[in-house]
């Protein structure tokens, strides 16, 4: 009998059993099986000032920016990711996002030394306002499984919640704080959550589209439909009215179909979201912090575990 327990097959069975138990414990600890509850409520996020880097590229590469933000700021600062485009409707290389760390929240003042350090590392600085109502949920932030949970469960449920209630909710924010990932989607003042680089991209695409419409008569019908459905281009002013950011989606699709004479494009809307994350205020004014040093080249956001 003792020889049987020492046989290779017995050792293999024991090893597999320990591995399965370890994996099961890891899954339970990660919160992978936890319920995801989406709700509309008062925003858990106060007015914030944050340092960030902006990128156009696939969301699955966002981990690099999160790691850069962690290296540039002291331990303990909350990190933030802001995702502007629907990755199923916009090509991966054109998906816009901003990633960084929160320097101050509420009425707290930004530490000047920290501000200088972030600027010297090539980060820009911006502020988001405090708003009343948002769509929100949260999950535990524990190791690699948190990434699987956010991609496979959180975003599909956020999409379904917004779509069923026909809400105008955008962009999508992720706040990494106190062992949790807080997902926040503003229901008002959305324009105030668009960093300046997003407006620059939309302005450039708008100019390209206008040039194309002036020279390509065959695209007139497509351009007209885009114009009628896309709404207004984000302006430089940060007004208080909810504005849907759909111009970028429509223009990118038009540009991608330039060789298809029979095609027509439709402006996408965050009211009709179909996210595919295959990688994932009423008071006070939001103010963009001016930079004292020249901005360095923007580099190519999930957390460092990916």
mmCIF file of C-alpha atoms in Angstrom:
data_model
loop_
_atom_site.group_PDB
_atom_site.id
_atom_site.type_symbol
_atom_site.label_atom_id
_atom_site.label_comp_id
_atom_site.label_asym_id
_atom_site.label_seq_id
_atom_site.Cartn_x
_atom_site.Cartn_y
_atom_site.Cartn_z
ATOM 1 C CA UNK A 1 0.000 0.000 0.000
ATOM 2 C CA UNK A 2 2.721 2.573 0.802
ATOM 3 C CA UNK A 3 4.268 1.934 -2.608
ATOM 4 C CA UNK A 4 0.922 2.759 -4.267
ATOM 5 C CA UNK A 5 0.831 6.188 -2.616
ATOM 6 C CA UNK A 6 4.282 6.959 -3.964
ATOM 7 C CA UNK A 7 3.467 5.967 -7.522
ATOM 8 C CA UNK A 8 3.738 8.662 -10.250
ATOM 9 C CA UNK A 9 0.003 8.541 -10.926
ATOM 10 C CA UNK A 10 -0.821 9.207 -7.274
ATOM 11 C CA UNK A 11 1.577 12.139 -7.154
ATOM 12 C CA UNK A 12 0.039 13.537 -10.336
ATOM 13 C CA UNK A 13 -3.489 13.262 -8.937
ATOM 14 C CA UNK A 14 -2.404 14.977 -5.732
ATOM 15 C CA UNK A 15 -0.715 17.760 -7.683
ATOM 16 C CA UNK A 16 -3.775 18.320 -9.881
ATOM 17 C CA UNK A 17 -6.022 18.404 -6.832
ATOM 18 C CA UNK A 18 -3.900 21.053 -5.145
ATOM 19 C CA UNK A 19 -3.783 23.073 -8.363
ATOM 20 C CA UNK A 20 -7.572 23.005 -8.753
ATOM 21 C CA UNK A 21 -8.094 24.030 -5.124
ATOM 22 C CA UNK A 22 -5.597 26.873 -5.501
ATOM 23 C CA UNK A 23 -7.232 28.068 -8.711
ATOM 24 C CA UNK A 24 -10.710 27.920 -7.167
ATOM 25 C CA UNK A 25 -9.535 29.922 -4.178
ATOM 26 C CA UNK A 26 -7.947 32.473 -6.470
ATOM 27 C CA UNK A 27 -11.158 32.861 -8.466
ATOM 28 C CA UNK A 28 -13.221 33.371 -5.308
ATOM 29 C CA UNK A 29 -10.721 35.876 -3.940
ATOM 30 C CA UNK A 30 -10.680 37.852 -7.196
ATOM 31 C CA UNK A 31 -14.433 38.423 -7.116
ATOM 32 C CA UNK A 32 -14.831 36.868 -10.546
ATOM 33 C CA UNK A 33 -18.104 35.272 -9.441
ATOM 34 C CA UNK A 34 -19.377 38.352 -7.606
ATOM 35 C CA UNK A 35 -22.611 40.016 -8.676
ATOM 36 C CA UNK A 36 -22.314 43.122 -10.845
ATOM 37 C CA UNK A 37 -24.991 45.653 -9.855
ATOM 38 C CA UNK A 38 -25.443 48.615 -12.206
ATOM 39 C CA UNK A 39 -27.398 51.603 -10.922
ATOM 40 C CA UNK A 40 -28.104 55.289 -11.460
ATOM 41 C CA UNK A 41 -27.225 57.385 -8.430
ATOM 42 C CA UNK A 42 -25.354 60.420 -7.155
ATOM 43 C CA UNK A 43 -21.799 60.402 -8.384
ATOM 44 C CA UNK A 44 -19.287 58.849 -5.973
ATOM 45 C CA UNK A 45 -16.647 60.981 -7.674
ATOM 46 C CA UNK A 46 -16.081 64.543 -6.541
ATOM 47 C CA UNK A 47 -14.367 67.242 -8.554
ATOM 48 C CA UNK A 48 -10.913 65.926 -9.421
ATOM 49 C CA UNK A 49 -7.673 67.207 -10.886
ATOM 50 C CA UNK A 50 -5.575 64.540 -12.545
ATOM 51 C CA UNK A 51 -2.405 64.082 -14.562
ATOM 52 C CA UNK A 52 -2.837 62.041 -17.720
ATOM 53 C CA UNK A 53 -1.486 60.908 -21.035
ATOM 54 C CA UNK A 54 -3.713 60.721 -24.093
ATOM 55 C CA UNK A 55 -3.518 58.012 -26.722
ATOM 56 C CA UNK A 56 -5.238 56.850 -29.873
ATOM 57 C CA UNK A 57 -4.918 53.080 -29.935
ATOM 58 C CA UNK A 58 -6.428 49.752 -28.926
ATOM 59 C CA UNK A 59 -7.730 49.708 -25.369
ATOM 60 C CA UNK A 60 -5.968 46.408 -24.673
ATOM 61 C CA UNK A 61 -2.676 48.305 -24.643
ATOM 62 C CA UNK A 62 -3.862 50.631 -21.873
ATOM 63 C CA UNK A 63 -1.890 48.738 -19.244
ATOM 64 C CA UNK A 64 1.274 50.463 -20.401
ATOM 65 C CA UNK A 65 -0.158 53.888 -19.595
ATOM 66 C CA UNK A 66 -1.385 52.696 -16.198
ATOM 67 C CA UNK A 67 2.104 51.476 -15.403
ATOM 68 C CA UNK A 68 3.624 54.789 -16.488
ATOM 69 C CA UNK A 69 1.162 56.648 -14.258
ATOM 70 C CA UNK A 70 2.064 54.430 -11.317
ATOM 71 C CA UNK A 71 5.776 55.047 -11.818
ATOM 72 C CA UNK A 72 5.346 58.823 -12.130
ATOM 73 C CA UNK A 73 3.277 59.287 -8.953
ATOM 74 C CA UNK A 74 3.690 58.204 -5.332
ATOM 75 C CA UNK A 75 2.123 55.003 -4.093
ATOM 76 C CA UNK A 76 -1.421 55.477 -2.849
ATOM 77 C CA UNK A 77 -2.710 57.819 -5.541
ATOM 78 C CA UNK A 78 -5.849 56.631 -7.302
ATOM 79 C CA UNK A 79 -5.518 55.932 -11.008
ATOM 80 C CA UNK A 80 -8.047 56.835 -13.672
ATOM 81 C CA UNK A 81 -8.835 55.726 -17.207
ATOM 82 C CA UNK A 82 -11.259 57.546 -19.526
ATOM 83 C CA UNK A 83 -12.476 55.751 -22.664
ATOM 84 C CA UNK A 84 -14.199 57.769 -25.376
ATOM 85 C CA UNK A 85 -14.980 55.441 -28.285
ATOM 86 C CA UNK A 86 -16.944 52.276 -28.977
ATOM 87 C CA UNK A 87 -14.202 49.773 -29.936
ATOM 88 C CA UNK A 88 -16.640 47.743 -32.021
ATOM 89 C CA UNK A 89 -17.509 50.687 -34.264
ATOM 90 C CA UNK A 90 -14.164 52.482 -34.239
ATOM 91 C CA UNK A 91 -10.973 50.739 -35.460
ATOM 92 C CA UNK A 92 -8.641 49.865 -32.596
ATOM 93 C CA UNK A 93 -5.832 52.236 -33.660
ATOM 94 C CA UNK A 94 -8.297 55.164 -33.567
ATOM 95 C CA UNK A 95 -9.895 54.494 -30.163
ATOM 96 C CA UNK A 96 -9.224 57.480 -27.920
ATOM 97 C CA UNK A 97 -8.456 57.208 -24.222
ATOM 98 C CA UNK A 98 -6.719 59.114 -21.439
ATOM 99 C CA UNK A 99 -4.993 57.460 -18.489
ATOM 100 C CA UNK A 100 -3.295 58.877 -15.428
ATOM 101 C CA UNK A 101 -3.479 59.455 -11.685
ATOM 102 C CA UNK A 102 -5.728 61.644 -9.531
ATOM 103 C CA UNK A 103 -3.763 64.485 -7.928
ATOM 104 C CA UNK A 104 -6.562 65.997 -5.841
ATOM 105 C CA UNK A 105 -10.231 65.397 -5.082
ATOM 106 C CA UNK A 106 -12.901 67.758 -3.828
ATOM 107 C CA UNK A 107 -11.588 70.987 -2.314
ATOM 108 C CA UNK A 108 -8.127 69.597 -1.626
ATOM 109 C CA UNK A 109 -5.262 71.446 -3.255
ATOM 110 C CA UNK A 110 -2.798 69.791 -5.608
ATOM 111 C CA UNK A 111 0.675 69.303 -4.182
ATOM 112 C CA UNK A 112 2.948 71.601 -6.193
ATOM 113 C CA UNK A 113 5.939 69.261 -6.068
ATOM 114 C CA UNK A 114 3.814 66.392 -7.319
ATOM 115 C CA UNK A 115 2.426 68.597 -10.068
ATOM 116 C CA UNK A 116 5.925 69.534 -11.231
ATOM 117 C CA UNK A 117 6.988 65.908 -11.180
ATOM 118 C CA UNK A 118 4.088 64.823 -13.361
ATOM 119 C CA UNK A 119 4.654 67.639 -15.826
ATOM 120 C CA UNK A 120 8.340 66.836 -16.045
ATOM 121 C CA UNK A 121 7.378 63.237 -16.891
ATOM 122 C CA UNK A 122 5.314 64.416 -19.855
ATOM 123 C CA UNK A 123 1.844 64.308 -18.302
ATOM 124 C CA UNK A 124 -0.842 66.894 -19.010
ATOM 125 C CA UNK A 125 -3.151 68.148 -16.252
ATOM 126 C CA UNK A 126 -6.932 68.520 -16.423
ATOM 127 C CA UNK A 127 -9.961 68.741 -14.113
ATOM 128 C CA UNK A 128 -13.323 66.969 -14.148
ATOM 129 C CA UNK A 129 -16.356 68.529 -12.412
ATOM 130 C CA UNK A 130 -18.539 66.993 -9.751
ATOM 131 C CA UNK A 131 -21.928 66.033 -11.167
ATOM 132 C CA UNK A 132 -25.132 64.761 -9.632
ATOM 133 C CA UNK A 133 -26.186 61.640 -11.519
ATOM 134 C CA UNK A 134 -24.178 58.871 -13.156
ATOM 135 C CA UNK A 135 -24.487 55.257 -14.185
ATOM 136 C CA UNK A 136 -22.101 53.317 -11.976
ATOM 137 C CA UNK A 137 -20.965 49.957 -10.671
ATOM 138 C CA UNK A 138 -17.847 48.559 -9.023
ATOM 139 C CA UNK A 139 -15.860 45.328 -8.762
ATOM 140 C CA UNK A 140 -12.923 44.150 -6.637
ATOM 141 C CA UNK A 141 -9.522 45.003 -8.058
ATOM 142 C CA UNK A 142 -7.455 41.909 -7.415
ATOM 143 C CA UNK A 143 -4.824 40.639 -9.805
ATOM 144 C CA UNK A 144 -5.383 39.376 -13.329
ATOM 145 C CA UNK A 145 -8.942 38.129 -12.838
ATOM 146 C CA UNK A 146 -10.185 41.691 -12.363
ATOM 147 C CA UNK A 147 -9.342 42.337 -16.003
ATOM 148 C CA UNK A 148 -11.375 39.338 -17.133
ATOM 149 C CA UNK A 149 -14.308 40.442 -14.981
ATOM 150 C CA UNK A 150 -14.348 44.024 -16.289
ATOM 151 C CA UNK A 151 -14.117 42.948 -19.921
ATOM 152 C CA UNK A 152 -16.483 39.994 -19.940
ATOM 153 C CA UNK A 153 -19.118 41.036 -17.417
ATOM 154 C CA UNK A 154 -19.027 44.691 -16.405
ATOM 155 C CA UNK A 155 -19.111 46.430 -19.773
ATOM 156 C CA UNK A 156 -21.824 44.190 -21.276
ATOM 157 C CA UNK A 157 -24.041 44.944 -18.262
ATOM 158 C CA UNK A 158 -23.324 48.666 -18.429
ATOM 159 C CA UNK A 159 -24.213 48.579 -22.117
ATOM 160 C CA UNK A 160 -27.460 46.733 -21.507
ATOM 161 C CA UNK A 161 -28.484 49.059 -18.667
ATOM 162 C CA UNK A 162 -27.869 52.207 -20.728
ATOM 163 C CA UNK A 163 -29.491 50.804 -23.858
ATOM 164 C CA UNK A 164 -32.650 49.538 -22.136
ATOM 165 C CA UNK A 165 -33.242 52.913 -20.476
ATOM 166 C CA UNK A 166 -32.241 54.920 -23.561
ATOM 167 C CA UNK A 167 -29.806 57.012 -21.562
ATOM 168 C CA UNK A 168 -27.331 59.513 -22.927
ATOM 169 C CA UNK A 169 -24.288 58.378 -20.960
ATOM 170 C CA UNK A 170 -20.634 58.871 -21.919
ATOM 171 C CA UNK A 171 -17.650 58.688 -21.686
ATOM 172 C CA UNK A 172 -16.676 55.652 -19.606
ATOM 173 C CA UNK A 173 -14.467 56.263 -16.569
ATOM 174 C CA UNK A 174 -12.569 53.689 -14.542
ATOM 175 C CA UNK A 175 -11.304 54.725 -11.091
ATOM 176 C CA UNK A 176 -8.834 52.400 -9.364
ATOM 177 C CA UNK A 177 -9.136 53.173 -5.657
ATOM 178 C CA UNK A 178 -9.068 51.312 -2.320
ATOM 179 C CA UNK A 179 -8.959 47.859 -3.874
ATOM 180 C CA UNK A 180 -11.950 48.555 -6.136
ATOM 181 C CA UNK A 181 -12.504 49.484 -9.767
ATOM 182 C CA UNK A 182 -15.289 52.072 -9.862
ATOM 183 C CA UNK A 183 -17.006 52.443 -13.249
ATOM 184 C CA UNK A 184 -18.638 55.845 -13.776
ATOM 185 C CA UNK A 185 -20.576 57.047 -16.831
ATOM 186 C CA UNK A 186 -21.788 60.685 -16.618
ATOM 187 C CA UNK A 187 -25.423 61.466 -17.404
ATOM 188 C CA UNK A 188 -24.848 65.234 -17.632
ATOM 189 C CA UNK A 189 -22.082 67.687 -18.511
ATOM 190 C CA UNK A 190 -20.425 65.058 -20.669
ATOM 191 C CA UNK A 191 -18.507 67.713 -22.604
ATOM 192 C CA UNK A 192 -16.634 68.550 -19.398
ATOM 193 C CA UNK A 193 -15.167 65.052 -19.380
ATOM 194 C CA UNK A 194 -13.437 65.386 -22.750
ATOM 195 C CA UNK A 195 -9.757 66.257 -22.489
ATOM 196 C CA UNK A 196 -8.468 68.845 -25.019
ATOM 197 C CA UNK A 197 -6.789 66.217 -27.200
ATOM 198 C CA UNK A 198 -10.172 64.657 -27.989
ATOM 199 C CA UNK A 199 -11.459 67.971 -29.314
ATOM 200 C CA UNK A 200 -8.339 68.352 -31.427
ATOM 201 C CA UNK A 201 -8.877 64.921 -32.986
ATOM 202 C CA UNK A 202 -12.533 65.643 -33.744
ATOM 203 C CA UNK A 203 -11.673 69.032 -35.196
ATOM 204 C CA UNK A 204 -9.076 67.445 -37.463
ATOM 205 C CA UNK A 205 -11.488 64.745 -38.628
ATOM 206 C CA UNK A 206 -14.195 67.345 -39.224
ATOM 207 C CA UNK A 207 -11.860 69.387 -41.409
ATOM 208 C CA UNK A 208 -10.880 66.266 -43.359
ATOM 209 C CA UNK A 209 -14.532 65.363 -43.850
ATOM 210 C CA UNK A 210 -15.412 68.863 -45.058
ATOM 211 C CA UNK A 211 -12.548 68.723 -47.537
ATOM 212 C CA UNK A 212 -13.700 65.316 -48.735
ATOM 213 C CA UNK A 213 -17.307 66.471 -49.169
ATOM 214 C CA UNK A 214 -16.167 69.442 -51.259
ATOM 215 C CA UNK A 215 -14.156 67.292 -53.669
ATOM 216 C CA UNK A 216 -16.047 63.990 -53.789
ATOM 217 C CA UNK A 217 -19.599 64.419 -55.080
ATOM 218 C CA UNK A 218 -20.246 60.699 -54.868
ATOM 219 C CA UNK A 219 -20.041 60.908 -51.084
ATOM 220 C CA UNK A 220 -22.678 63.631 -50.751
ATOM 221 C CA UNK A 221 -25.459 61.337 -49.549
ATOM 222 C CA UNK A 222 -23.234 59.718 -46.954
ATOM 223 C CA UNK A 223 -21.973 63.046 -45.676
ATOM 224 C CA UNK A 224 -25.470 64.424 -45.440
ATOM 225 C CA UNK A 225 -26.667 61.488 -43.375
ATOM 226 C CA UNK A 226 -23.645 61.791 -41.133
ATOM 227 C CA UNK A 227 -24.272 65.484 -40.597
ATOM 228 C CA UNK A 228 -27.929 65.002 -39.805
ATOM 229 C CA UNK A 229 -27.330 62.321 -37.205
ATOM 230 C CA UNK A 230 -23.996 63.095 -35.649
ATOM 231 C CA UNK A 231 -24.948 66.222 -33.707
ATOM 232 C CA UNK A 232 -22.545 69.008 -32.847
ATOM 233 C CA UNK A 233 -18.800 68.888 -32.848
ATOM 234 C CA UNK A 234 -17.345 69.302 -29.383
ATOM 235 C CA UNK A 235 -16.637 72.978 -28.924
ATOM 236 C CA UNK A 236 -13.810 74.600 -27.043
ATOM 237 C CA UNK A 237 -16.256 75.913 -24.456
ATOM 238 C CA UNK A 238 -17.269 73.564 -21.666
ATOM 239 C CA UNK A 239 -21.001 74.267 -21.427
ATOM 240 C CA UNK A 240 -23.485 72.469 -19.202
ATOM 241 C CA UNK A 241 -25.734 70.814 -21.754
ATOM 242 C CA UNK A 242 -25.436 67.063 -22.434
ATOM 243 C CA UNK A 243 -23.873 66.495 -25.853
ATOM 244 C CA UNK A 244 -23.442 63.142 -27.525
ATOM 245 C CA UNK A 245 -19.951 62.451 -28.832
ATOM 246 C CA UNK A 246 -20.769 60.752 -32.109
ATOM 247 C CA UNK A 247 -18.950 62.853 -34.685
ATOM 248 C CA UNK A 248 -15.762 60.855 -34.324
ATOM 249 C CA UNK A 249 -17.563 57.568 -34.953
ATOM 250 C CA UNK A 250 -19.338 58.824 -38.060
ATOM 251 C CA UNK A 251 -16.319 60.487 -39.606
ATOM 252 C CA UNK A 252 -14.037 57.532 -39.066
ATOM 253 C CA UNK A 253 -16.591 55.240 -40.652
ATOM 254 C CA UNK A 254 -17.006 57.583 -43.619
ATOM 255 C CA UNK A 255 -13.264 57.751 -44.091
ATOM 256 C CA UNK A 256 -12.996 53.963 -43.916
ATOM 257 C CA UNK A 257 -15.633 53.581 -46.646
ATOM 258 C CA UNK A 258 -14.256 56.170 -49.056
ATOM 259 C CA UNK A 259 -13.641 53.490 -51.688
ATOM 260 C CA UNK A 260 -17.126 52.014 -51.390
ATOM 261 C CA UNK A 261 -19.317 54.146 -53.676
ATOM 262 C CA UNK A 262 -22.476 52.315 -52.729
ATOM 263 C CA UNK A 263 -21.945 52.546 -48.984
ATOM 264 C CA UNK A 264 -23.522 54.993 -46.614
ATOM 265 C CA UNK A 265 -22.595 55.704 -43.029
ATOM 266 C CA UNK A 266 -24.618 56.358 -39.949
ATOM 267 C CA UNK A 267 -23.487 58.468 -37.037
ATOM 268 C CA UNK A 268 -23.099 56.296 -33.967
ATOM 269 C CA UNK A 269 -24.551 57.343 -30.649
ATOM 270 C CA UNK A 270 -23.795 56.440 -27.070
ATOM 271 C CA UNK A 271 -27.546 56.013 -26.708
ATOM 272 C CA UNK A 272 -27.162 52.883 -28.827
ATOM 273 C CA UNK A 273 -23.978 51.379 -27.450
ATOM 274 C CA UNK A 274 -22.595 48.033 -28.530
ATOM 275 C CA UNK A 275 -19.279 47.815 -26.705
ATOM 276 C CA UNK A 276 -16.858 44.995 -27.402
ATOM 277 C CA UNK A 277 -13.959 45.217 -24.975
ATOM 278 C CA UNK A 278 -11.833 42.472 -26.373
ATOM 279 C CA UNK A 279 -8.618 43.775 -24.952
ATOM 280 C CA UNK A 280 -12.130 47.242 -22.169
ATOM 281 C CA UNK A 281 -21.639 68.777 -11.524
ATOM 282 C CA UNK A 282 -23.863 70.937 -11.090
ATOM 283 C CA UNK A 283 -21.628 73.351 -9.082
ATOM 284 C CA UNK A 284 -18.213 74.738 -9.811
ATOM 285 C CA UNK A 285 -16.287 75.100 -13.022
ATOM 286 C CA UNK A 286 -13.875 72.608 -14.436
ATOM 287 C CA UNK A 287 -10.587 74.200 -15.299
ATOM 288 C CA UNK A 288 -7.744 72.905 -17.378
ATOM 289 C CA UNK A 289 -4.381 73.373 -15.700
ATOM 290 C CA UNK A 290 -1.890 75.272 -17.844
ATOM 291 C CA UNK A 291 1.487 73.666 -18.326
ATOM 292 C CA UNK A 292 4.675 75.499 -17.452
ATOM 293 C CA UNK A 293 6.951 73.290 -19.510
ATOM 294 C CA UNK A 294 6.630 72.071 -23.086
ATOM 295 C CA UNK A 295 4.576 68.885 -23.337
ATOM 296 C CA UNK A 296 6.649 65.854 -24.221
ATOM 297 C CA UNK A 297 5.623 63.370 -26.837
ATOM 298 C CA UNK A 298 2.493 61.471 -25.807
ATOM 299 C CA UNK A 299 3.225 57.825 -25.274
ATOM 300 C CA UNK A 300 1.238 54.772 -25.823
ATOM 301 C CA UNK A 301 -4.181 51.765 -20.378
ATOM 302 C CA UNK A 302 -5.683 47.785 -17.903
ATOM 303 C CA UNK A 303 -3.748 47.986 -14.666
ATOM 304 C CA UNK A 304 -0.279 46.540 -14.404
ATOM 305 C CA UNK A 305 -1.496 42.989 -13.918
ATOM 306 C CA UNK A 306 -2.253 42.499 -17.629
#
